[in-house]
Short mmCIF file of C-alpha atoms in Angstrom, two decimals:
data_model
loop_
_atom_site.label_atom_id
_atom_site.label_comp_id
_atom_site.label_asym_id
_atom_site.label_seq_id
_atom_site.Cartn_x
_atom_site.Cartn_y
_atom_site.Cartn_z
CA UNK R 41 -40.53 -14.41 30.90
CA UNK R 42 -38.69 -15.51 34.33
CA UNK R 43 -35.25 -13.12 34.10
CA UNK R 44 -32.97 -14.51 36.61
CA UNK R 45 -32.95 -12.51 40.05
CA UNK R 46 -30.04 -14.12 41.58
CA UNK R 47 -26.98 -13.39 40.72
CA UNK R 48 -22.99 -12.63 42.24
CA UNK R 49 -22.42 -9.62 40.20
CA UNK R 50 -21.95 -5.98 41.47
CA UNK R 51 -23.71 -4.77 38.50
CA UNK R 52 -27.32 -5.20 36.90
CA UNK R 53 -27.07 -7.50 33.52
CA UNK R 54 -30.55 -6.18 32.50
CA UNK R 55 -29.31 -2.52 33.15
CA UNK R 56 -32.53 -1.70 34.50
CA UNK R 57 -34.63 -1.97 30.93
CA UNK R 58 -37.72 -3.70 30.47
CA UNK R 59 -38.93 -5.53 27.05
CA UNK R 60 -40.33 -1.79 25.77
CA UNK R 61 -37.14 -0.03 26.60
CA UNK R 62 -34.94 -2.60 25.24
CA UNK R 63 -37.19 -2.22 21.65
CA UNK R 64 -37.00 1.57 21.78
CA UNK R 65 -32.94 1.71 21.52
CA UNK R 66 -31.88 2.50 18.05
CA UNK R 67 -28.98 2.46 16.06
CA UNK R 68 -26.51 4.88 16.19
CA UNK R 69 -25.68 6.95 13.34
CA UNK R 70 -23.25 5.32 10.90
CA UNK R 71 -19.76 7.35 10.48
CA UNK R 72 -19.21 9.42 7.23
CA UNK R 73 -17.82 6.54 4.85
CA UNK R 74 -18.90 3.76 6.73
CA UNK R 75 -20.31 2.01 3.58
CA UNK R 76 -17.23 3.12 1.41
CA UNK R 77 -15.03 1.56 3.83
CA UNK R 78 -16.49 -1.73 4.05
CA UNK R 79 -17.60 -2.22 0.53
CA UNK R 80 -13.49 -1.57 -0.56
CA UNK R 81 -12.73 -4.39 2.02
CA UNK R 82 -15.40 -6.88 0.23
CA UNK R 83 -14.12 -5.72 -2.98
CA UNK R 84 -10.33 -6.71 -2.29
CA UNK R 85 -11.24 -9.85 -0.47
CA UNK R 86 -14.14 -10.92 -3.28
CA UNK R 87 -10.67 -10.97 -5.90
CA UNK R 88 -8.87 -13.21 -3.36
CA UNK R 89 -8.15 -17.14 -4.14
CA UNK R 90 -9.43 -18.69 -0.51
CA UNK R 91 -7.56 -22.12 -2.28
CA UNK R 92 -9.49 -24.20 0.34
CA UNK R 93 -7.72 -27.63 1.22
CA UNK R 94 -9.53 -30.47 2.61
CA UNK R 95 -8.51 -33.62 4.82
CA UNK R 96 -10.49 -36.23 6.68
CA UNK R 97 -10.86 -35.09 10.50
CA UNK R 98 -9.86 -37.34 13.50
CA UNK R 99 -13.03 -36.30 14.22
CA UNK R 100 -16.21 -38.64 13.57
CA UNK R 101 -20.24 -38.66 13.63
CA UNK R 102 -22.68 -40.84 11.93
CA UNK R 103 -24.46 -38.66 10.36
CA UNK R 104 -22.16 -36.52 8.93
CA UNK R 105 -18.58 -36.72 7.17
CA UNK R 106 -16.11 -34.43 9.13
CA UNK R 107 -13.29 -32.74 7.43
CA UNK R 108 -10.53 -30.80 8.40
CA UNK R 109 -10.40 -27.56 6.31
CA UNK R 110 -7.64 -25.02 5.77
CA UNK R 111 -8.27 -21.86 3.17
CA UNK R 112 -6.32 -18.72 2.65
CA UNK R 113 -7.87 -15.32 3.57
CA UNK R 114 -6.60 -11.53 3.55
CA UNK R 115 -3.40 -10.51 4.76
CA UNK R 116 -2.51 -14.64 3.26
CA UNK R 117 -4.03 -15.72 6.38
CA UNK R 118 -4.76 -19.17 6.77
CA UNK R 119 -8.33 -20.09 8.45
CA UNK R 120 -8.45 -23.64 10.01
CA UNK R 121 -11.68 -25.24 10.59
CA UNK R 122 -14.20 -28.02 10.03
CA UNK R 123 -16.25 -28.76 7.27
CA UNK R 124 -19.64 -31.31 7.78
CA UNK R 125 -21.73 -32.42 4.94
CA UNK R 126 -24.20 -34.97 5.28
CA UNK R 127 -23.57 -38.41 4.96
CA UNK R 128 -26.11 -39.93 3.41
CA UNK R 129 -28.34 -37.01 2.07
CA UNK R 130 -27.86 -34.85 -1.12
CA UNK R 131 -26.20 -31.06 -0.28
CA UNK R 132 -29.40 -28.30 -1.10
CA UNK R 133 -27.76 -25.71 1.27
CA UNK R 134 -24.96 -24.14 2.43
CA UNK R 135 -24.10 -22.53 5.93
CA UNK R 136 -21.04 -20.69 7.37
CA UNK R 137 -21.23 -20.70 11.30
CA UNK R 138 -19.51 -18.28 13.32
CA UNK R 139 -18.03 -18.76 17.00
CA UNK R 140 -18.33 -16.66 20.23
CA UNK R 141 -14.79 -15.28 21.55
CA UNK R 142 -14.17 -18.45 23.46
CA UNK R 143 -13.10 -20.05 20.16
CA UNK R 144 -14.44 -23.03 19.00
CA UNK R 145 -12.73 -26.90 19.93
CA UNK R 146 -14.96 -28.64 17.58
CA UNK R 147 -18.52 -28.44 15.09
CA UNK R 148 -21.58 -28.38 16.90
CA UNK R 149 -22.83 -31.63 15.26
CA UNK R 150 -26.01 -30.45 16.80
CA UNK R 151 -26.64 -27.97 13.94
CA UNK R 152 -29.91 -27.96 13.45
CA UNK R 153 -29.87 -28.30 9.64
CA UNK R 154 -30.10 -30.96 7.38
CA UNK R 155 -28.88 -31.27 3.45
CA UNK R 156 -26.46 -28.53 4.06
CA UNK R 157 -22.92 -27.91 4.02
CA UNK R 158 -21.77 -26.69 6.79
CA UNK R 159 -18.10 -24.52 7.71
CA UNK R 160 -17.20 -23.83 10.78
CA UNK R 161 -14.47 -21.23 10.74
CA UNK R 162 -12.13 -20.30 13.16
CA UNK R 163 -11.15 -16.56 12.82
CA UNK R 164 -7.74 -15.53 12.76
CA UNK R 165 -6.00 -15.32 16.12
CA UNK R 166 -8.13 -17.83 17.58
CA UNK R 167 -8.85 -21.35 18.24
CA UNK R 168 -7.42 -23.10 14.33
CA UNK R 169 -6.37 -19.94 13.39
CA UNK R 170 -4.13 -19.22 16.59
CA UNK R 171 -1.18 -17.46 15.11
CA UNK R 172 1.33 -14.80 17.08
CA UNK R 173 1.83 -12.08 17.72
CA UNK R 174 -2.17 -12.31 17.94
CA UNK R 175 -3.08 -12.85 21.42
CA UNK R 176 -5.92 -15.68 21.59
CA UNK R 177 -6.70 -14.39 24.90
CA UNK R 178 -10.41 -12.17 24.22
CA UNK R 179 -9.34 -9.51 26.47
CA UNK R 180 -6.32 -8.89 23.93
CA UNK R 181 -7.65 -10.03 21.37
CA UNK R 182 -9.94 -7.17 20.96
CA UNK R 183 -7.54 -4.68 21.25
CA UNK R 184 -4.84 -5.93 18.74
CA UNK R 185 -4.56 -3.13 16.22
CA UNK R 186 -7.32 -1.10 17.40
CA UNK R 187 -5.51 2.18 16.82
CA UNK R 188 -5.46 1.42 12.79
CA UNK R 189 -8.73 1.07 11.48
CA UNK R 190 -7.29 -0.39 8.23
CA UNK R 191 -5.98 -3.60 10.42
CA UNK R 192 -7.97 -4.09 13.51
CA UNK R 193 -8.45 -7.42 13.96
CA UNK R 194 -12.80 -7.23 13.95
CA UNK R 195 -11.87 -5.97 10.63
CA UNK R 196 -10.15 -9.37 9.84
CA UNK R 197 -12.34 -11.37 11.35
CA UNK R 198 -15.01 -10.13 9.09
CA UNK R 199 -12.97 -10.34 5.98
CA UNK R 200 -12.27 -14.13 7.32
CA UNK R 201 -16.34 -14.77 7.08
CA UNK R 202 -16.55 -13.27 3.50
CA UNK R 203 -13.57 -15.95 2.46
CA UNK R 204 -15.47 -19.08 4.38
CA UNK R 205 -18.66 -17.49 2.03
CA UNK R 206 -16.03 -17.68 -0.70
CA UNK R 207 -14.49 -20.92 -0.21
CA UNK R 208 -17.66 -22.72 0.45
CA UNK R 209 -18.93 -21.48 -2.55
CA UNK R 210 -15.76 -22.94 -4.76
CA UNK R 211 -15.99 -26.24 -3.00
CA UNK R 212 -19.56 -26.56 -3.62
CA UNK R 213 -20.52 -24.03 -6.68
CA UNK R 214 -23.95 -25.46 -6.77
CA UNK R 215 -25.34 -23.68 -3.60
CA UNK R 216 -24.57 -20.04 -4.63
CA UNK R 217 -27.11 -18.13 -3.62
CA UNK R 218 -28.11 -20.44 -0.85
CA UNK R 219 -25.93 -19.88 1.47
CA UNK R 220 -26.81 -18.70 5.23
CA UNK R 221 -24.79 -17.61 8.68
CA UNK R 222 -25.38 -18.29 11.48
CA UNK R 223 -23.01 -16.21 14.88
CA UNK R 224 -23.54 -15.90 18.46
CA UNK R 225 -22.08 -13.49 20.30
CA UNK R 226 -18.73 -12.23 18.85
CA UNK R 227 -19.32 -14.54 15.91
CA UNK R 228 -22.86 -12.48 16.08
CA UNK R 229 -20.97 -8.85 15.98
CA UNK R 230 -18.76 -9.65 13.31
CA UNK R 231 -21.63 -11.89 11.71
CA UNK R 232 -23.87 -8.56 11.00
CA UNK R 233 -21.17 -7.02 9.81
CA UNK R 234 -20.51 -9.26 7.15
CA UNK R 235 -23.83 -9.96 6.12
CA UNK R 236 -24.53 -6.02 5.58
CA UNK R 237 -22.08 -6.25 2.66
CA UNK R 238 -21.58 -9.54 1.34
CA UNK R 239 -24.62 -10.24 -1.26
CA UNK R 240 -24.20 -13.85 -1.80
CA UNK R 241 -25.54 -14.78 2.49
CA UNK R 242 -29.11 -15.28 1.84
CA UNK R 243 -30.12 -15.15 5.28
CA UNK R 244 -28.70 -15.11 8.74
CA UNK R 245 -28.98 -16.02 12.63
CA UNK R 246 -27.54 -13.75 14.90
CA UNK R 247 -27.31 -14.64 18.84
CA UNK R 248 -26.87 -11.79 21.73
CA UNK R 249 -23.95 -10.32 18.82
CA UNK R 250 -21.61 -7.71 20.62
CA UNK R 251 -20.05 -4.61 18.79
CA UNK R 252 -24.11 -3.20 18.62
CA UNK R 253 -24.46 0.72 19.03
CA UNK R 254 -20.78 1.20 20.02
CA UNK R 255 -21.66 4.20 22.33
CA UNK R 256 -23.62 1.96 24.64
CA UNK R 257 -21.23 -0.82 24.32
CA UNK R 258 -18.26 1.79 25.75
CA UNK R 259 -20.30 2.65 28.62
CA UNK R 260 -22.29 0.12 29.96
CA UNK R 261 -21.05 -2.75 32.72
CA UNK R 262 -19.56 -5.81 31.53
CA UNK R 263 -17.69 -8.81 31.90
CA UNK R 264 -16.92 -9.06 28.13
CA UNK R 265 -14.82 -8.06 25.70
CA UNK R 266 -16.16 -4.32 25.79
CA UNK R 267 -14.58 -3.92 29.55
CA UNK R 268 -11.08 -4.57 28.27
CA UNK R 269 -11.67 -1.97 25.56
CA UNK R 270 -13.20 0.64 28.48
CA UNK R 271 -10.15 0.23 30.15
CA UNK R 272 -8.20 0.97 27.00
CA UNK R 273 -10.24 4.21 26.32
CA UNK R 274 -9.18 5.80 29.12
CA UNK R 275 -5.76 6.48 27.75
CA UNK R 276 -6.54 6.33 24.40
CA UNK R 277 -10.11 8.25 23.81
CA UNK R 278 -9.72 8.05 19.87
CA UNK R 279 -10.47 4.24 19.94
CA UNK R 280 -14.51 5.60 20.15
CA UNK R 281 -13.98 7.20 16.58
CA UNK R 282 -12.28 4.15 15.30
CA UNK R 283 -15.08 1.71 16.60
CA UNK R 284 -17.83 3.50 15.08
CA UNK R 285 -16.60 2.00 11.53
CA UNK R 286 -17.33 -1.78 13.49
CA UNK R 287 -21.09 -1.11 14.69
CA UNK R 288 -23.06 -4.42 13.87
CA UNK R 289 -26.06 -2.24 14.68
CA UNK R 290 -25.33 0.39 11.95
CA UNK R 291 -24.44 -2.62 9.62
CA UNK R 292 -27.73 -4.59 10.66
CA UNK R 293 -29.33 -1.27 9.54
CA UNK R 294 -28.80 -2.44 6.23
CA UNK R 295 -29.35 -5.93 5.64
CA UNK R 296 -32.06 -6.63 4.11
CA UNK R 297 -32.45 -10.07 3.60
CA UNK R 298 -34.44 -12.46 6.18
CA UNK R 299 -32.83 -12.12 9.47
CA UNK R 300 -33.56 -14.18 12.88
CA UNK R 301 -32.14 -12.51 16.01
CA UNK R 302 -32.30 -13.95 19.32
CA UNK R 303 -31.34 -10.93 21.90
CA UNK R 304 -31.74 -11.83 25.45
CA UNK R 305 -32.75 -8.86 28.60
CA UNK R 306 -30.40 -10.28 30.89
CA UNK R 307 -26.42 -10.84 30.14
CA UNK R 308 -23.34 -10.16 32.04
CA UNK R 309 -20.92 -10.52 29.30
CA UNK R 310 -22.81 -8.23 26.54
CA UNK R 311 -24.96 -5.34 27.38
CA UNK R 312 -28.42 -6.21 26.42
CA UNK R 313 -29.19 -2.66 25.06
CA UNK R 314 -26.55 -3.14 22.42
CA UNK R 315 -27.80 -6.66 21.46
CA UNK R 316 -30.93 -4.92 20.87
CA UNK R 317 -29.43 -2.71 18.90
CA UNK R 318 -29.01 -4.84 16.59
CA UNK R 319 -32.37 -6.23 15.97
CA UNK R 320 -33.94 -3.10 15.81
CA UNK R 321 -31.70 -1.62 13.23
CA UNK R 322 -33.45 -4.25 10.82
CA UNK R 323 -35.90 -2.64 8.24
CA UNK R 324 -36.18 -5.72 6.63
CA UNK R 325 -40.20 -7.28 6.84
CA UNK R 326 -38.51 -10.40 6.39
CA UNK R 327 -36.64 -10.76 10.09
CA UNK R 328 -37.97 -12.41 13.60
CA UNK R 329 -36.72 -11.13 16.87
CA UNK R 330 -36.87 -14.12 19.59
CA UNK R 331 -36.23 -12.72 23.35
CA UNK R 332 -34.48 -14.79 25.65
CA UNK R 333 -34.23 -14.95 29.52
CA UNK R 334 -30.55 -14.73 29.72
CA UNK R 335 -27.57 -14.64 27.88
CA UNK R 336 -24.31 -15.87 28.72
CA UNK R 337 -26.25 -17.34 32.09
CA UNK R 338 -27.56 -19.84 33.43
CA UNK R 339 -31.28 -19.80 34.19
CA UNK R 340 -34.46 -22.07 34.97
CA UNK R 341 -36.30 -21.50 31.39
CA UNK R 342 -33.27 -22.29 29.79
CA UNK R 343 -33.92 -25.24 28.00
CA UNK R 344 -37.41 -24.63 26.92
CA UNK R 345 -36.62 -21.56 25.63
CA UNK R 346 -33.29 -23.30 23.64
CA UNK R 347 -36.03 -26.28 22.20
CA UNK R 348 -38.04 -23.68 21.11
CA UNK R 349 -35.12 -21.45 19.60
CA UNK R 350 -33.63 -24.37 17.41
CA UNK R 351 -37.23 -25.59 15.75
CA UNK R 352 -36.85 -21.96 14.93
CA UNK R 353 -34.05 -22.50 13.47
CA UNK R 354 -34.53 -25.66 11.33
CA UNK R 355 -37.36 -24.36 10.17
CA UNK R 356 -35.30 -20.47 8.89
CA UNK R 357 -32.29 -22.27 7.22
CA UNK R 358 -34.76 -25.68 5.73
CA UNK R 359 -32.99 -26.77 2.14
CA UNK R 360 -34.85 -25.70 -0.40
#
């Protein structure tokens, strides 16, 4: 492992851990009806119509058809994205892909899957699913509602995830129970979350995910989405109670189907202790943890270590 060395920022992005410290940090304790709360939010949003609406994209590819989709989640919010199937191979699979909290402009045609159907969401307040007064700005974003566990917006955004599960599985009803996700970085945090609750994911990718161990992720240095909601706590010193309901490491602690992380020791934007979190909450014997250089960053190993993280991945989410 070469972690980078240089570097403009006036904090440490490894935070001073090696590879053993960094697999020592555990989950934090879950809050008293953590489980309860999220397994009423699945409930309500399992009843819900997602009423998914599909048009051809402007967007093109050769190997895959790309579609414009529009479906209905909680609160009667409508989720834009894109839809890609393959053009000329059957559909054996089914994957829901999350984005990190820059949004998403288009599919990664990249995907490293074949024979699957593949939805790329955009989660409410962002990208396809811009809509006021939601600020699409990360730094707000993260804060909109944050004093009302009931509606903060991580809350939404996972609710949004169990809907693409939903609506993927009404527009193709032959690939229940074969359906993956796949989230890096806020679409990692919010990824866990969902997958902890929502039985039909059969297995999931999760890429330096935020929101792991919440007490770390209020303390440690960042660029991310965690500073803006430091500087919040300091007048408001509640929001710690409310975010221990939106752990992805105490919802990673109980998934249990086969998991592949990829956590990295160096990031400036989330705090490699709390993306380690995350993989070590796993109990599962059925889950890989892949270490990268950097996250976020720039870095000489870079694309050998991204070659040999997607044959990784088309081998975890291969039709079947």
């Amino acid at each position: 492992m070469s972690v980078p060395a240089d570097h403009a920022f006036d904090f440490d992005p490894t935070c001073g851990l090696g590879v053993d410290e960094l697999r020592a940090i555990a989950p934090p304790r879950a809050p008293p009806g953590f489980d309860a709360f999220w397994r009423a939010r699945y409930e309500r949003a399992l009843g819900l119509h997602p009423r998914p609406r599909l048009r051809e994209s402007r967007s093109t590819h050769p190997a895959w058809r790309v579609r414009d989709i529009l479906y209905t989640s909680t609160d009667a919010y409508e989720i834009g994205g894109w839809l890609l199937t393959p053009r000329d191979r059957p559909v054996r699979r089914g994957l829901v892909v999350g984005h990190g909290y820059g949004g998403r402009a288009e599919p990664d045609f990249d995907v490293p899957v074949e024979e699957t159907a593949v939805l790329f969401p955009c989660c409410r307040g962002l990208s396809r699913s811009r809509r006021a007064p939601i600020s699409d700005d990360p730094q707000w974003h993260v804060l909109h509602d944050i004093d009302d566990p009931g509606r903060y917006i991580l809350g939404g955004c996972v609710e949004d995830l169990w809907l693409a599960v939903s609506a993927l599985s009404e527009l193709h009803p032959d690939l229940r129970g074969r359906i993956g996700y796949s989230g890096a970085s806020f679409g990692g945090g919010v990824g866990a979350l969902a997958i902890a609750f929502d039985a039909r994911i059969d297995r999931g990718f999760l890429e330096v995910p935020t929101f792991g161990n919440m007490p770390l992720w209020l303390t440690l240095p960042t660029l991310g989405s965690a500073r803006s909601v430091q500087i919040h706590r300091r007048a408001h010193a509640d929001v710690a109670e409310t975010l221990r309901l939106f752990d992805a490491a105490s919802a990673a602690a109980r998934i249990g189907i086969p998991m592949l992380l990829a956590v990295a020791r160096f990031d400036p934007v989330v705090a490699p202790p709390c993306q380690f979190a995350v993989a070590n909450a796993l109990t599962s014997n059925h889950h890989e943890t892949f270490i990268l250089d950097a996250g976020h960053f720039d870095y000489p190993r870079a694309e050998e270590q991204r070659a040999l993280l997607k044959e990784k991945l088309r081998r975890f989410f291969r039709a079947t």
